[in-house]
Coordinates of C-alpha atoms and ligand atoms in Angstrom, one line a residue:
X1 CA 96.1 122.9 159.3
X2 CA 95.3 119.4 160.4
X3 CA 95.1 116.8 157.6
X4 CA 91.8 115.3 156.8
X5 CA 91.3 112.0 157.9
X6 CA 92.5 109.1 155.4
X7 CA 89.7 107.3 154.6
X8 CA 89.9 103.4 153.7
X9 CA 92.8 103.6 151.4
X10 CA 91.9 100.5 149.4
X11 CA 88.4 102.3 148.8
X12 CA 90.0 105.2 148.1
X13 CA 92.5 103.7 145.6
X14 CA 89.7 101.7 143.3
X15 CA 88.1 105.2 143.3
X16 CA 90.7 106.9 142.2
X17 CA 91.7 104.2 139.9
X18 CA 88.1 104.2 138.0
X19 CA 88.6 108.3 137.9
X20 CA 92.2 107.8 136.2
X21 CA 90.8 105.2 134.4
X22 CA 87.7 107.1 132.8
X23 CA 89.6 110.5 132.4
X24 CA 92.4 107.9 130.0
X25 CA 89.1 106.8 128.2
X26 CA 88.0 110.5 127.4
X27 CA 91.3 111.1 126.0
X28 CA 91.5 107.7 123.2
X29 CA 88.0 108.7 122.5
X30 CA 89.0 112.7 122.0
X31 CA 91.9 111.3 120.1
X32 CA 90.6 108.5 117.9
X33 CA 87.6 111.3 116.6
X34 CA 90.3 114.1 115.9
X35 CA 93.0 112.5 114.5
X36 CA 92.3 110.3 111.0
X37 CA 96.3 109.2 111.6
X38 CA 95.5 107.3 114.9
X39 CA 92.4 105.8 113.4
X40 CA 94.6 104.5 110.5
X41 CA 97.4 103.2 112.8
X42 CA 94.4 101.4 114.9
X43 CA 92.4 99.6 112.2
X44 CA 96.4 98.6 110.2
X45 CA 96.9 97.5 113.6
X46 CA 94.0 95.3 113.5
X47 CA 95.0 93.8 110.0
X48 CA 98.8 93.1 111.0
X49 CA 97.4 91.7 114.0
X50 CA 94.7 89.2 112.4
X51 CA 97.4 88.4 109.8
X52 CA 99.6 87.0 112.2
X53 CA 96.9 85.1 114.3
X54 CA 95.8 83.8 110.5
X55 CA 99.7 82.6 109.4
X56 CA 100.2 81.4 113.0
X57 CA 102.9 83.6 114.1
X58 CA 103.3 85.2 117.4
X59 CA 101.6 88.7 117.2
X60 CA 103.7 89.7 120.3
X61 CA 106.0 91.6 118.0
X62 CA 103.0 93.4 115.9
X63 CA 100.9 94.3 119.4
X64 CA 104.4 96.2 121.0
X65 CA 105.1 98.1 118.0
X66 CA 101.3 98.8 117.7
X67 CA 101.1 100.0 121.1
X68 CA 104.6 102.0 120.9
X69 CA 102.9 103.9 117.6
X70 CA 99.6 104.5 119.4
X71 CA 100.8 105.8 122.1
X72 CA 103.2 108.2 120.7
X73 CA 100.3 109.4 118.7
X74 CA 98.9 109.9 121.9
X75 CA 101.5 112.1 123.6
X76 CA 102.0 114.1 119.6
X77 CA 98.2 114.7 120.3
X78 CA 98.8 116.1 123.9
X79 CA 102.2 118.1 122.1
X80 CA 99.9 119.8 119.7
X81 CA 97.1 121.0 122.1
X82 CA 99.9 122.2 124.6
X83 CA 102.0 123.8 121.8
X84 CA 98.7 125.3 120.4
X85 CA 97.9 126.8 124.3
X86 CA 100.9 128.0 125.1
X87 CA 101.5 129.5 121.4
X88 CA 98.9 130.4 119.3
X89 CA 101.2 132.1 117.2
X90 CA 103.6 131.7 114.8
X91 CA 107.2 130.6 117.0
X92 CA 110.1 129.0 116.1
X93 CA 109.8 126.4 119.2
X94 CA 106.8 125.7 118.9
X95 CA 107.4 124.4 115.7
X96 CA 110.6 122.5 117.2
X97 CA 108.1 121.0 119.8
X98 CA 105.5 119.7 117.0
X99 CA 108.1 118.3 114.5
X100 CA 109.6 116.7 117.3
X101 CA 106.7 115.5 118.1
X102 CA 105.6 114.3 114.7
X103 CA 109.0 112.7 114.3
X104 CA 108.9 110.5 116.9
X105 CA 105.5 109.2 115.9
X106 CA 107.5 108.9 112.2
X107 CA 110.0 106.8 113.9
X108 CA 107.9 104.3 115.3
X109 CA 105.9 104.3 112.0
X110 CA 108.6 102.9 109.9
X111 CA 110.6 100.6 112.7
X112 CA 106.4 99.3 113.0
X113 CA 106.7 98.5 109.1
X114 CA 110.2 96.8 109.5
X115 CA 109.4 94.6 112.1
X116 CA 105.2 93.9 110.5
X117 CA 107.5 92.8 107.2
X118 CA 110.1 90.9 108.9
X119 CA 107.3 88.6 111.1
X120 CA 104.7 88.5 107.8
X121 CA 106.9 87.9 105.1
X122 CA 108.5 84.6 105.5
X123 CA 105.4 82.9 106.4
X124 CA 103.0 84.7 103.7
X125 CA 106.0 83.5 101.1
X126 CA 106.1 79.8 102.5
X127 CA 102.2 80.1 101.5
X128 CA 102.9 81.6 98.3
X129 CA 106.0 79.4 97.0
X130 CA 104.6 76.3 96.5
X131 CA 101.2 77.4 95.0
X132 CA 103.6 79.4 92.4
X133 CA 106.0 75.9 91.9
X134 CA 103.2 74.0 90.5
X135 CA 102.3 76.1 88.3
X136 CA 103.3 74.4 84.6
Ligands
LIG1 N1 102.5 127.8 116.5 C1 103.3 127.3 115.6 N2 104.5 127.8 115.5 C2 105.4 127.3 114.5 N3 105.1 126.3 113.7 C3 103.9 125.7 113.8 C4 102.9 126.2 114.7 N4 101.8 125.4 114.6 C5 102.1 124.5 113.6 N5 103.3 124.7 113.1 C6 104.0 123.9 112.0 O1 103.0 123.4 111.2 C7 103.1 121.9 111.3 C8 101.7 121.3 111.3 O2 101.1 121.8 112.4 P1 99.7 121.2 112.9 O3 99.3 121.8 114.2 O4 98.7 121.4 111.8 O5 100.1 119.7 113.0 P2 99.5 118.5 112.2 O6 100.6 117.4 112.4 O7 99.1 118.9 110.9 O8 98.3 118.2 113.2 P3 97.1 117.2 112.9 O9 97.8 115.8 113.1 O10 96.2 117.6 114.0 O11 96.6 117.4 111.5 C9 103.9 121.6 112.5 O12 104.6 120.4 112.5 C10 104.8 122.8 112.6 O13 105.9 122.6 111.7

């Protein structure tokens, strides 16, 4: 069969674009009301974030980790709806393919608390130290 005719491809590209774009949308939104864990990682993001901005330190380290964490919370959210598709029941892989899951977002978790400590502490104790050295 004859292929259709390509229509203007940078038309064609912004459409599909906007399409990708809004289908991406559905799923943070789908995500951020059914999971209380990526709603948690979101709003500490927010205050890790703001901290840094407020002790003038570069939040470049807080936004990666943030976006690593979120976005495996993303693809554990996609995990469990394909594990719970595919296996409604009881099975030993599935439960392989959802801890897995869930331990990758683990993972990320606690490197995310390493690194938010190791860019927040030294200046938040620089704040603190002196006001505790005048004390009498
Ligand atoms: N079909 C299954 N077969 C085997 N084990 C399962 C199955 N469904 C869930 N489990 C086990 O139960 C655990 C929790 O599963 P569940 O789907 O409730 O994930 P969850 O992390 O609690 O999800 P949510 O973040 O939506 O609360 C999984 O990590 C897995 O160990």
């Amino acid at each position: 069969m004859k292929p259709a005719p390509a229509p203007s491809a940078s038309a064609l590209s912004w459409r599909r674009w906007w399409r990708s774009a809004g289908f991406a949308w559905a799923g943070l939104r789908r995500t951020w009301s059914t999971q209380p864990n990526f709603r948690i990682e979101v709003w500490l993001g927010v205050v890790a974030s703001g901290l840094c901005l407020a002790l003038r330190v570069s939040p470049a380290p807080v936004l990666l980790c943030c976006g690593l964490v979120l976005g495996l919370e993303l693809v554990n959210t996609a995990a469990e709806a394909l594990t719970d598709l595919i296996s409604p029941e009881w099975h030993p892989q599935a439960k392989i393919a959802k801890d897995a899951a869930a331990g990758a977002v683990l993972v990320a978790s606690i490197v995310s608390v390493l690194v938010g400590l190791a860019v927040l502490l030294p200046p938040l104790a620089a704040l603190i130290r002196p006001a505790l050295s005048s004390q009498p």
